[in-house]
Amino acid sequence: MFRKKSYGIAVIGILLVLVLMLMMFGSRLFTDIDETTQVEKENQIVVGVSQLGSESGFRTANTESVQNAFTQENGYFLIYNNARQRQENQLKAIRSFISQRVDYIIFSPVVETGWETVLQEAKEAGIPVILMDRSVDVEDESLYVTCVGSDFVEEGEKAGHWLEQELRKRGRTQEPVNIVVLTGTEGSSSQLGRTVGFDLVANKHENWNILEQKCAEFTSTRGKEVMRGFLSRYPDIDVVVSQNDDMTFGAIEAIKESGQTVGVNGDIMIISFDAVAGALEMVADGTINVDIECNPNQGEYLLQVIDMLEAGEPVEKQYYVKEDVFTMENVTREILEERSY
Ligand code: GYE
């Protein structure tokens, strides 16, 4: 009896100890998981990205590049906003990033002017701002940390230099050459820079007549409309300079519908910018004479810049991405197959 009783008490005792242990370790276990998630969150770098819109193939690729870079696996928490071409939407997005106290703000400004106030607000909140693709026109350059993008003036010059060489080859250095220009979003860095760059070369040639420059908003639909207008006003256009591929696609449609031909063996030479996959195919088959590349893969560069800032290293005020010039001569099958955008 006595032995049985003590046996029963021992079992109850062991059970009690077990329950107690489970409670202790169990709760420790849960606390640990909670703490780990908390710590993980705290370790993530929160980045607010204000993209200007989704007007072009370049833009889609640029957005993808950013989204592929700022992933949870890379240690980031990305808050992404698409401003649909409106500066006021970008201002709103940036202000919301500030109120959420993000660690970094990255944005691609739709136009260059009108950013002082919001950038000042970001600065006062101690949030570093990184510009992507396009730049801003501000007196106080300390309002942003750095800019990762393209040298648009150089891109414009590359277009001019290609035309110089081509006209020399064709022996057309004296007779008039009629040029129309489809420009991108007015006041954007890419429109301003490409215009300045091309004009720098054009001004050296008395026989180059720029008949008209007109904004087609970097979109295919507007490109077609504006090109139709050019064709109705000018019967003998020799060259179309189109500041991006999307406008070029529209412009080529308009030219073909008018009964004229384009490209290497056509009536009208086509100079384009961006070099997205669809346009490179057209370079390869001679529809587009030359495409000045604008590299949208900026996510990797932005990661590097933030790594440097996190390590307390100094960064430069401007980083230019690597870019090429494509003509029928250098667009290989390999390049076409590798093109991811
Ligand atoms: O060329 C165009 C776009 O700013 C470089 O914007 C960018 C331009 C690009 O939408 O396609």
PDB file of N, CA and C in Angstrom, residues 230-320:
ATOM      1  N   PHE A 230       4.111  65.535 -88.378  1.00  0.00           N
ATOM      2  CA  PHE A 230       5.344  65.892 -89.105  1.00  0.00           C
ATOM      3  C   PHE A 230       5.191  65.564 -90.585  1.00  0.00           C
ATOM      4  N   LEU A 231       4.691  64.350 -90.853  1.00  0.00           N
ATOM      5  CA  LEU A 231       4.587  63.895 -92.250  1.00  0.00           C
ATOM      6  C   LEU A 231       3.626  64.776 -93.053  1.00  0.00           C
ATOM      7  N   SER A 232       2.602  65.272 -92.365  1.00  0.00           N
ATOM      8  CA  SER A 232       1.656  66.114 -93.102  1.00  0.00           C
ATOM      9  C   SER A 232       2.234  67.498 -93.365  1.00  0.00           C
ATOM     10  N   ARG A 233       3.155  67.930 -92.516  1.00  0.00           N
ATOM     11  CA  ARG A 233       3.731  69.274 -92.686  1.00  0.00           C
ATOM     12  C   ARG A 233       4.984  69.285 -93.554  1.00  0.00           C
ATOM     13  N   TYR A 234       5.742  68.199 -93.534  1.00  0.00           N
ATOM     14  CA  TYR A 234       7.036  68.199 -94.253  1.00  0.00           C
ATOM     15  C   TYR A 234       7.106  67.034 -95.236  1.00  0.00           C
ATOM     16  N   PRO A 235       7.134  67.343 -96.529  1.00  0.00           N
ATOM     17  CA  PRO A 235       7.120  66.269 -97.521  1.00  0.00           C
ATOM     18  C   PRO A 235       8.453  65.516 -97.639  1.00  0.00           C
ATOM     19  N   ASP A 236       9.550  66.140 -97.260  1.00  0.00           N
ATOM     20  CA  ASP A 236      10.826  65.431 -97.469  1.00  0.00           C
ATOM     21  C   ASP A 236      11.705  65.359 -96.212  1.00  0.00           C
ATOM     22  N   ILE A 237      11.268  64.507 -95.328  1.00  0.00           N
ATOM     23  CA  ILE A 237      12.036  64.274 -94.094  1.00  0.00           C
ATOM     24  C   ILE A 237      13.125  63.237 -94.401  1.00  0.00           C
ATOM     25  N   ASP A 238      14.365  63.543 -93.985  1.00  0.00           N
ATOM     26  CA  ASP A 238      15.461  62.580 -94.185  1.00  0.00           C
ATOM     27  C   ASP A 238      15.744  61.758 -92.935  1.00  0.00           C
ATOM     28  N   VAL A 239      15.603  62.418 -91.776  1.00  0.00           N
ATOM     29  CA  VAL A 239      15.998  61.749 -90.528  1.00  0.00           C
ATOM     30  C   VAL A 239      14.951  61.984 -89.437  1.00  0.00           C
ATOM     31  N   VAL A 240      14.617  60.910 -88.707  1.00  0.00           N
ATOM     32  CA  VAL A 240      13.799  61.057 -87.501  1.00  0.00           C
ATOM     33  C   VAL A 240      14.688  60.741 -86.307  1.00  0.00           C
ATOM     34  N   VAL A 241      14.765  61.689 -85.390  1.00  0.00           N
ATOM     35  CA  VAL A 241      15.438  61.404 -84.127  1.00  0.00           C
ATOM     36  C   VAL A 241      14.314  61.225 -83.111  1.00  0.00           C
ATOM     37  N   SER A 242      14.221  60.024 -82.559  1.00  0.00           N
ATOM     38  CA  SER A 242      13.132  59.751 -81.630  1.00  0.00           C
ATOM     39  C   SER A 242      13.752  59.411 -80.282  1.00  0.00           C
ATOM     40  N   GLN A 243      13.427  60.201 -79.268  1.00  0.00           N
ATOM     41  CA  GLN A 243      14.158  60.093 -77.999  1.00  0.00           C
ATOM     42  C   GLN A 243      13.852  58.850 -77.168  1.00  0.00           C
ATOM     43  N   ASN A 244      12.985  57.953 -77.646  1.00  0.00           N
ATOM     44  CA  ASN A 244      12.947  56.600 -77.061  1.00  0.00           C
ATOM     45  C   ASN A 244      12.315  55.605 -78.033  1.00  0.00           C
ATOM     46  N   ASP A 245      12.505  54.326 -77.741  1.00  0.00           N
ATOM     47  CA  ASP A 245      12.042  53.274 -78.658  1.00  0.00           C
ATOM     48  C   ASP A 245      10.528  53.231 -78.803  1.00  0.00           C
ATOM     49  N   ASP A 246       9.830  53.499 -77.700  1.00  0.00           N
ATOM     50  CA  ASP A 246       8.358  53.415 -77.785  1.00  0.00           C
ATOM     51  C   ASP A 246       7.827  54.431 -78.796  1.00  0.00           C
ATOM     52  N   MET A 247       8.332  55.652 -78.748  1.00  0.00           N
ATOM     53  CA  MET A 247       7.904  56.665 -79.734  1.00  0.00           C
ATOM     54  C   MET A 247       8.321  56.223 -81.131  1.00  0.00           C
ATOM     55  N   THR A 248       9.497  55.586 -81.213  1.00  0.00           N
ATOM     56  CA  THR A 248       9.986  55.115 -82.516  1.00  0.00           C
ATOM     57  C   THR A 248       9.014  54.099 -83.124  1.00  0.00           C
ATOM     58  N   PHE A 249       8.521  53.166 -82.296  1.00  0.00           N
ATOM     59  CA  PHE A 249       7.586  52.152 -82.817  1.00  0.00           C
ATOM     60  C   PHE A 249       6.378  52.840 -83.448  1.00  0.00           C
ATOM     61  N   GLY A 250       5.833  53.836 -82.733  1.00  0.00           N
ATOM     62  CA  GLY A 250       4.673  54.566 -83.254  1.00  0.00           C
ATOM     63  C   GLY A 250       5.024  55.332 -84.517  1.00  0.00           C
ATOM     64  N   ALA A 251       6.184  55.985 -84.496  1.00  0.00           N
ATOM     65  CA  ALA A 251       6.596  56.804 -85.641  1.00  0.00           C
ATOM     66  C   ALA A 251       6.772  55.938 -86.895  1.00  0.00           C
ATOM     67  N   ILE A 252       7.375  54.761 -86.723  1.00  0.00           N
ATOM     68  CA  ILE A 252       7.597  53.876 -87.877  1.00  0.00           C
ATOM     69  C   ILE A 252       6.258  53.455 -88.480  1.00  0.00           C
ATOM     70  N   GLU A 253       5.295  53.169 -87.625  1.00  0.00           N
ATOM     71  CA  GLU A 253       3.953  52.813 -88.131  1.00  0.00           C
ATOM     72  C   GLU A 253       3.399  53.943 -88.981  1.00  0.00           C
ATOM     73  N   ALA A 254       3.500  55.166 -88.450  1.00  0.00           N
ATOM     74  CA  ALA A 254       2.966  56.334 -89.179  1.00  0.00           C
ATOM     75  C   ALA A 254       3.667  56.499 -90.524  1.00  0.00           C
ATOM     76  N   ILE A 255       4.992  56.316 -90.534  1.00  0.00           N
ATOM     77  CA  ILE A 255       5.745  56.496 -91.790  1.00  0.00           C
ATOM     78  C   ILE A 255       5.313  55.438 -92.805  1.00  0.00           C
ATOM     79  N   LYS A 256       5.216  54.192 -92.341  1.00  0.00           N
ATOM     80  CA  LYS A 256       4.822  53.109 -93.255  1.00  0.00           C
ATOM     81  C   LYS A 256       3.424  53.364 -93.812  1.00  0.00           C
ATOM     82  N   GLU A 257       2.524  53.808 -92.944  1.00  0.00           N
ATOM     83  CA  GLU A 257       1.149  54.093 -93.398  1.00  0.00           C
ATOM     84  C   GLU A 257       1.128  55.208 -94.434  1.00  0.00           C
ATOM     85  N   SER A 258       2.127  56.100 -94.357  1.00  0.00           N
ATOM     86  CA  SER A 258       2.160  57.211 -95.328  1.00  0.00           C
ATOM     87  C   SER A 258       2.733  56.753 -96.669  1.00  0.00           C
ATOM     88  N   GLY A 259       3.200  55.510 -96.717  1.00  0.00           N
ATOM     89  CA  GLY A 259       3.721  54.968 -97.968  1.00  0.00           C
ATOM     90  C   GLY A 259       5.220  55.123 -98.134  1.00  0.00           C
ATOM     91  N   GLN A 260       5.879  55.718 -97.124  1.00  0.00           N
ATOM     92  CA  GLN A 260       7.336  55.857 -97.216  1.00  0.00           C
ATOM     93  C   GLN A 260       8.018  54.691 -96.498  1.00  0.00           C
ATOM     94  N   THR A 261       9.312  54.552 -96.766  1.00  0.00           N
ATOM     95  CA  THR A 261      10.052  53.449 -96.142  1.00  0.00           C
ATOM     96  C   THR A 261      11.082  53.993 -95.140  1.00  0.00           C
ATOM     97  N   VAL A 262      11.517  53.102 -94.237  1.00  0.00           N
ATOM     98  CA  VAL A 262      12.443  53.541 -93.185  1.00  0.00           C
ATOM     99  C   VAL A 262      13.706  52.686 -93.150  1.00  0.00           C
ATOM    100  N   GLY A 263      14.702  53.193 -92.442  1.00  0.00           N
ATOM    101  CA  GLY A 263      15.863  52.379 -92.102  1.00  0.00           C
ATOM    102  C   GLY A 263      17.001  52.408 -93.101  1.00  0.00           C
ATOM    103  N   VAL A 264      17.819  51.381 -92.984  1.00  0.00           N
ATOM    104  CA  VAL A 264      19.083  51.309 -93.713  1.00  0.00           C
ATOM    105  C   VAL A 264      18.897  51.499 -95.224  1.00  0.00           C
ATOM    106  N   ASN A 265      17.856  50.873 -95.790  1.00  0.00           N
ATOM    107  CA  ASN A 265      17.635  51.026 -97.237  1.00  0.00           C
ATOM    108  C   ASN A 265      16.403  51.866 -97.556  1.00  0.00           C
ATOM    109  N   GLY A 266      15.924  52.620 -96.562  1.00  0.00           N
ATOM    110  CA  GLY A 266      14.654  53.322 -96.765  1.00  0.00           C
ATOM    111  C   GLY A 266      14.793  54.805 -97.068  1.00  0.00           C
ATOM    112  N   ASP A 267      13.612  55.472 -97.154  1.00  0.00           N
ATOM    113  CA  ASP A 267      13.595  56.911 -97.440  1.00  0.00           C
ATOM    114  C   ASP A 267      14.034  57.723 -96.223  1.00  0.00           C
ATOM    115  N   ILE A 268      13.641  57.246 -95.042  1.00  0.00           N
ATOM    116  CA  ILE A 268      13.879  58.030 -93.819  1.00  0.00           C
ATOM    117  C   ILE A 268      14.760  57.253 -92.837  1.00  0.00           C
ATOM    118  N   MET A 269      15.836  57.899 -92.398  1.00  0.00           N
ATOM    119  CA  MET A 269      16.730  57.265 -91.414  1.00  0.00           C
ATOM    120  C   MET A 269      16.108  57.389 -90.020  1.00  0.00           C
ATOM    121  N   ILE A 270      16.261  56.333 -89.234  1.00  0.00           N
ATOM    122  CA  ILE A 270      15.675  56.337 -87.885  1.00  0.00           C
ATOM    123  C   ILE A 270      16.774  56.236 -86.830  1.00  0.00           C
ATOM    124  N   ILE A 271      16.794  57.242 -85.956  1.00  0.00           N
ATOM    125  CA  ILE A 271      17.720  57.233 -84.817  1.00  0.00           C
ATOM    126  C   ILE A 271      16.871  57.109 -83.554  1.00  0.00           C
ATOM    127  N   SER A 272      17.157  56.093 -82.750  1.00  0.00           N
ATOM    128  CA  SER A 272      16.329  55.871 -81.564  1.00  0.00           C
ATOM    129  C   SER A 272      17.187  55.777 -80.304  1.00  0.00           C
ATOM    130  N   PHE A 273      16.517  55.763 -79.159  1.00  0.00           N
ATOM    131  CA  PHE A 273      17.210  55.654 -77.873  1.00  0.00           C
ATOM    132  C   PHE A 273      16.557  54.562 -77.021  1.00  0.00           C
ATOM    133  N   ASP A 274      17.307  53.942 -76.171  1.00  0.00           N
ATOM    134  CA  ASP A 274      16.940  52.907 -75.185  1.00  0.00           C
ATOM    135  C   ASP A 274      17.529  51.544 -75.564  1.00  0.00           C
ATOM    136  N   ALA A 275      17.226  51.068 -76.800  1.00  0.00           N
ATOM    137  CA  ALA A 275      17.681  49.736 -77.226  1.00  0.00           C
ATOM    138  C   ALA A 275      17.037  48.613 -76.436  1.00  0.00           C
ATOM    139  N   VAL A 276      15.711  48.650 -76.327  1.00  0.00           N
ATOM    140  CA  VAL A 276      14.991  47.514 -75.733  1.00  0.00           C
ATOM    141  C   VAL A 276      14.957  46.387 -76.772  1.00  0.00           C
ATOM    142  N   ALA A 277      14.638  45.175 -76.310  1.00  0.00           N
ATOM    143  CA  ALA A 277      14.744  43.997 -77.185  1.00  0.00           C
ATOM    144  C   ALA A 277      14.027  44.165 -78.535  1.00  0.00           C
ATOM    145  N   GLY A 278      12.776  44.637 -78.498  1.00  0.00           N
ATOM    146  CA  GLY A 278      11.997  44.782 -79.730  1.00  0.00           C
ATOM    147  C   GLY A 278      12.668  45.720 -80.724  1.00  0.00           C
ATOM    148  N   ALA A 279      13.294  46.761 -80.209  1.00  0.00           N
ATOM    149  CA  ALA A 279      13.960  47.736 -81.076  1.00  0.00           C
ATOM    150  C   ALA A 279      15.267  47.158 -81.621  1.00  0.00           C
ATOM    151  N   LEU A 280      15.967  46.389 -80.788  1.00  0.00           N
ATOM    152  CA  LEU A 280      17.222  45.790 -81.259  1.00  0.00           C
ATOM    153  C   LEU A 280      16.967  44.834 -82.422  1.00  0.00           C
ATOM    154  N   GLU A 281      15.827  44.132 -82.366  1.00  0.00           N
ATOM    155  CA  GLU A 281      15.445  43.264 -83.500  1.00  0.00           C
ATOM    156  C   GLU A 281      15.314  44.119 -84.757  1.00  0.00           C
ATOM    157  N   MET A 282      14.747  45.306 -84.593  1.00  0.00           N
ATOM    158  CA  MET A 282      14.557  46.199 -85.736  1.00  0.00           C
ATOM    159  C   MET A 282      15.875  46.809 -86.214  1.00  0.00           C
ATOM    160  N   VAL A 283      16.840  46.911 -85.302  1.00  0.00           N
ATOM    161  CA  VAL A 283      18.173  47.358 -85.726  1.00  0.00           C
ATOM    162  C   VAL A 283      18.783  46.237 -86.568  1.00  0.00           C
ATOM    163  N   ALA A 284      18.625  45.005 -86.064  1.00  0.00           N
ATOM    164  CA  ALA A 284      19.215  43.855 -86.761  1.00  0.00           C
ATOM    165  C   ALA A 284      18.647  43.700 -88.177  1.00  0.00           C
ATOM    166  N   ASP A 285      17.356  43.981 -88.345  1.00  0.00           N
ATOM    167  CA  ASP A 285      16.793  43.802 -89.699  1.00  0.00           C
ATOM    168  C   ASP A 285      16.807  45.087 -90.526  1.00  0.00           C
ATOM    169  N   GLY A 286      17.458  46.123 -89.993  1.00  0.00           N
ATOM    170  CA  GLY A 286      17.668  47.336 -90.794  1.00  0.00           C
ATOM    171  C   GLY A 286      16.518  48.341 -90.767  1.00  0.00           C
ATOM    172  N   THR A 287      15.506  48.110 -89.924  1.00  0.00           N
ATOM    173  CA  THR A 287      14.381  49.060 -89.847  1.00  0.00           C
ATOM    174  C   THR A 287      14.790  50.334 -89.101  1.00  0.00           C
ATOM    175  N   ILE A 288      15.554  50.125 -88.013  1.00  0.00           N
ATOM    176  CA  ILE A 288      16.094  51.266 -87.255  1.00  0.00           C
ATOM    177  C   ILE A 288      17.586  51.353 -87.595  1.00  0.00           C
ATOM    178  N   ASN A 289      18.067  52.556 -87.939  1.00  0.00           N
ATOM    179  CA  ASN A 289      19.480  52.666 -88.332  1.00  0.00           C
ATOM    180  C   ASN A 289      20.427  52.546 -87.147  1.00  0.00           C
ATOM    181  N   VAL A 290      20.062  53.232 -86.070  1.00  0.00           N
ATOM    182  CA  VAL A 290      20.952  53.210 -84.905  1.00  0.00           C
ATOM    183  C   VAL A 290      20.119  53.348 -83.630  1.00  0.00           C
ATOM    184  N   ASP A 291      20.548  52.639 -82.577  1.00  0.00           N
ATOM    185  CA  ASP A 291      19.846  52.765 -81.307  1.00  0.00           C
ATOM    186  C   ASP A 291      20.876  53.057 -80.213  1.00  0.00           C
ATOM    187  N   ILE A 292      20.694  54.188 -79.541  1.00  0.00           N
ATOM    188  CA  ILE A 292      21.616  54.596 -78.482  1.00  0.00           C
ATOM    189  C   ILE A 292      21.087  53.966 -77.189  1.00  0.00           C
ATOM    190  N   GLU A 293      21.884  53.088 -76.644  1.00  0.00           N
ATOM    191  CA  GLU A 293      21.397  52.336 -75.484  1.00  0.00           C
ATOM    192  C   GLU A 293      21.226  53.214 -74.242  1.00  0.00           C
ATOM    193  N   CYS A 294      20.147  52.937 -73.505  1.00  0.00           N
ATOM    194  CA  CYS A 294      19.954  53.555 -72.201  1.00  0.00           C
ATOM    195  C   CYS A 294      19.673  52.384 -71.259  1.00  0.00           C
ATOM    196  N   ASN A 295      20.575  52.162 -70.335  1.00  0.00           N
ATOM    197  CA  ASN A 295      20.550  50.948 -69.520  1.00  0.00           C
ATOM    198  C   ASN A 295      19.609  51.077 -68.306  1.00  0.00           C
ATOM    199  N   PRO A 296      18.512  50.300 -68.289  1.00  0.00           N
ATOM    200  CA  PRO A 296      17.562  50.413 -67.170  1.00  0.00           C
ATOM    201  C   PRO A 296      17.940  49.561 -65.954  1.00  0.00           C
ATOM    202  N   ASN A 297      18.957  48.721 -66.094  1.00  0.00           N
ATOM    203  CA  ASN A 297      19.315  47.811 -65.000  1.00  0.00           C
ATOM    204  C   ASN A 297      20.104  48.539 -63.917  1.00  0.00           C
ATOM    205  N   GLN A 298      19.383  49.315 -63.136  1.00  0.00           N
ATOM    206  CA  GLN A 298      20.067  50.160 -62.160  1.00  0.00           C
ATOM    207  C   GLN A 298      19.972  49.625 -60.732  1.00  0.00           C
ATOM    208  N   GLY A 299      19.177  48.559 -60.551  1.00  0.00           N
ATOM    209  CA  GLY A 299      18.989  47.999 -59.212  1.00  0.00           C
ATOM    210  C   GLY A 299      20.300  47.590 -58.557  1.00  0.00           C
ATOM    211  N   GLU A 300      21.144  46.892 -59.320  1.00  0.00           N
ATOM    212  CA  GLU A 300      22.427  46.419 -58.782  1.00  0.00           C
ATOM    213  C   GLU A 300      23.302  47.585 -58.320  1.00  0.00           C
ATOM    214  N   TYR A 301      23.319  48.642 -59.125  1.00  0.00           N
ATOM    215  CA  TYR A 301      24.128  49.820 -58.787  1.00  0.00           C
ATOM    216  C   TYR A 301      23.601  50.447 -57.489  1.00  0.00           C
ATOM    217  N   LEU A 302      22.253  50.504 -57.387  1.00  0.00           N
ATOM    218  CA  LEU A 302      21.651  51.117 -56.193  1.00  0.00           C
ATOM    219  C   LEU A 302      21.990  50.310 -54.939  1.00  0.00           C
ATOM    220  N   LEU A 303      21.993  48.978 -55.086  1.00  0.00           N
ATOM    221  CA  LEU A 303      22.372  48.123 -53.952  1.00  0.00           C
ATOM    222  C   LEU A 303      23.785  48.450 -53.482  1.00  0.00           C
ATOM    223  N   GLN A 304      24.672  48.594 -54.457  1.00  0.00           N
ATOM    224  CA  GLN A 304      26.070  48.884 -54.114  1.00  0.00           C
ATOM    225  C   GLN A 304      26.200  50.209 -53.385  1.00  0.00           C
ATOM    226  N   VAL A 305      25.463  51.208 -53.889  1.00  0.00           N
ATOM    227  CA  VAL A 305      25.531  52.527 -53.268  1.00  0.00           C
ATOM    228  C   VAL A 305      25.047  52.445 -51.818  1.00  0.00           C
ATOM    229  N   ILE A 306      23.935  51.741 -51.592  1.00  0.00           N
ATOM    230  CA  ILE A 306      23.417  51.647 -50.218  1.00  0.00           C
ATOM    231  C   ILE A 306      24.384  50.860 -49.324  1.00  0.00           C
ATOM    232  N   ASP A 307      24.999  49.823 -49.888  1.00  0.00           N
ATOM    233  CA  ASP A 307      26.016  49.082 -49.121  1.00  0.00           C
ATOM    234  C   ASP A 307      27.112  50.028 -48.637  1.00  0.00           C
ATOM    235  N   MET A 308      27.565  50.890 -49.553  1.00  0.00           N
ATOM    236  CA  MET A 308      28.634  51.836 -49.205  1.00  0.00           C
ATOM    237  C   MET A 308      28.170  52.809 -48.123  1.00  0.00           C
ATOM    238  N   LEU A 309      26.939  53.306 -48.282  1.00  0.00           N
ATOM    239  CA  LEU A 309      26.412  54.254 -47.290  1.00  0.00           C
ATOM    240  C   LEU A 309      26.271  53.578 -45.930  1.00  0.00           C
ATOM    241  N   GLU A 310      25.813  52.329 -45.947  1.00  0.00           N
ATOM    242  CA  GLU A 310      25.665  51.581 -44.684  1.00  0.00           C
ATOM    243  C   GLU A 310      27.018  51.381 -44.011  1.00  0.00           C
ATOM    244  N   ALA A 311      28.058  51.224 -44.845  1.00  0.00           N
ATOM    245  CA  ALA A 311      29.409  51.006 -44.298  1.00  0.00           C
ATOM    246  C   ALA A 311      30.084  52.329 -43.937  1.00  0.00           C
ATOM    247  N   GLY A 312      29.347  53.427 -44.143  1.00  0.00           N
ATOM    248  CA  GLY A 312      29.909  54.741 -43.809  1.00  0.00           C
ATOM    249  C   GLY A 312      30.951  55.216 -44.800  1.00  0.00           C
ATOM    250  N   GLU A 313      30.969  54.586 -45.985  1.00  0.00           N
ATOM    251  CA  GLU A 313      31.954  55.000 -46.993  1.00  0.00           C
ATOM    252  C   GLU A 313      31.422  56.187 -47.794  1.00  0.00           C
ATOM    253  N   PRO A 314      32.336  57.022 -48.316  1.00  0.00           N
ATOM    254  CA  PRO A 314      31.867  58.154 -49.119  1.00  0.00           C
ATOM    255  C   PRO A 314      31.365  57.677 -50.486  1.00  0.00           C
ATOM    256  N   VAL A 315      30.335  58.330 -51.020  1.00  0.00           N
ATOM    257  CA  VAL A 315      29.856  57.976 -52.362  1.00  0.00           C
ATOM    258  C   VAL A 315      30.000  59.194 -53.278  1.00  0.00           C
ATOM    259  N   GLU A 316      30.067  58.930 -54.568  1.00  0.00           N
ATOM    260  CA  GLU A 316      30.183  60.035 -55.521  1.00  0.00           C
ATOM    261  C   GLU A 316      28.809  60.664 -55.725  1.00  0.00           C
ATOM    262  N   LYS A 317      28.803  61.850 -56.302  1.00  0.00           N
ATOM    263  CA  LYS A 317      27.523  62.553 -56.503  1.00  0.00           C
ATOM    264  C   LYS A 317      26.747  61.965 -57.686  1.00  0.00           C
ATOM    265  N   GLN A 318      27.471  61.333 -58.611  1.00  0.00           N
ATOM    266  CA  GLN A 318      26.813  60.813 -59.815  1.00  0.00           C
ATOM    267  C   GLN A 318      27.472  59.515 -60.269  1.00  0.00           C
ATOM    268  N   TYR A 319      26.656  58.502 -60.507  1.00  0.00           N
ATOM    269  CA  TYR A 319      27.161  57.261 -61.093  1.00  0.00           C
ATOM    270  C   TYR A 319      26.468  57.053 -62.423  1.00  0.00           C
ATOM    271  N   TYR A 320      27.262  56.813 -63.483  1.00  0.00           N
ATOM    272  CA  TYR A 320      26.678  56.534 -64.792  1.00  0.00           C
ATOM    273  C   TYR A 320      26.726  55.042 -65.069  1.00  0.00           C
TER     274      TYR A 320
END
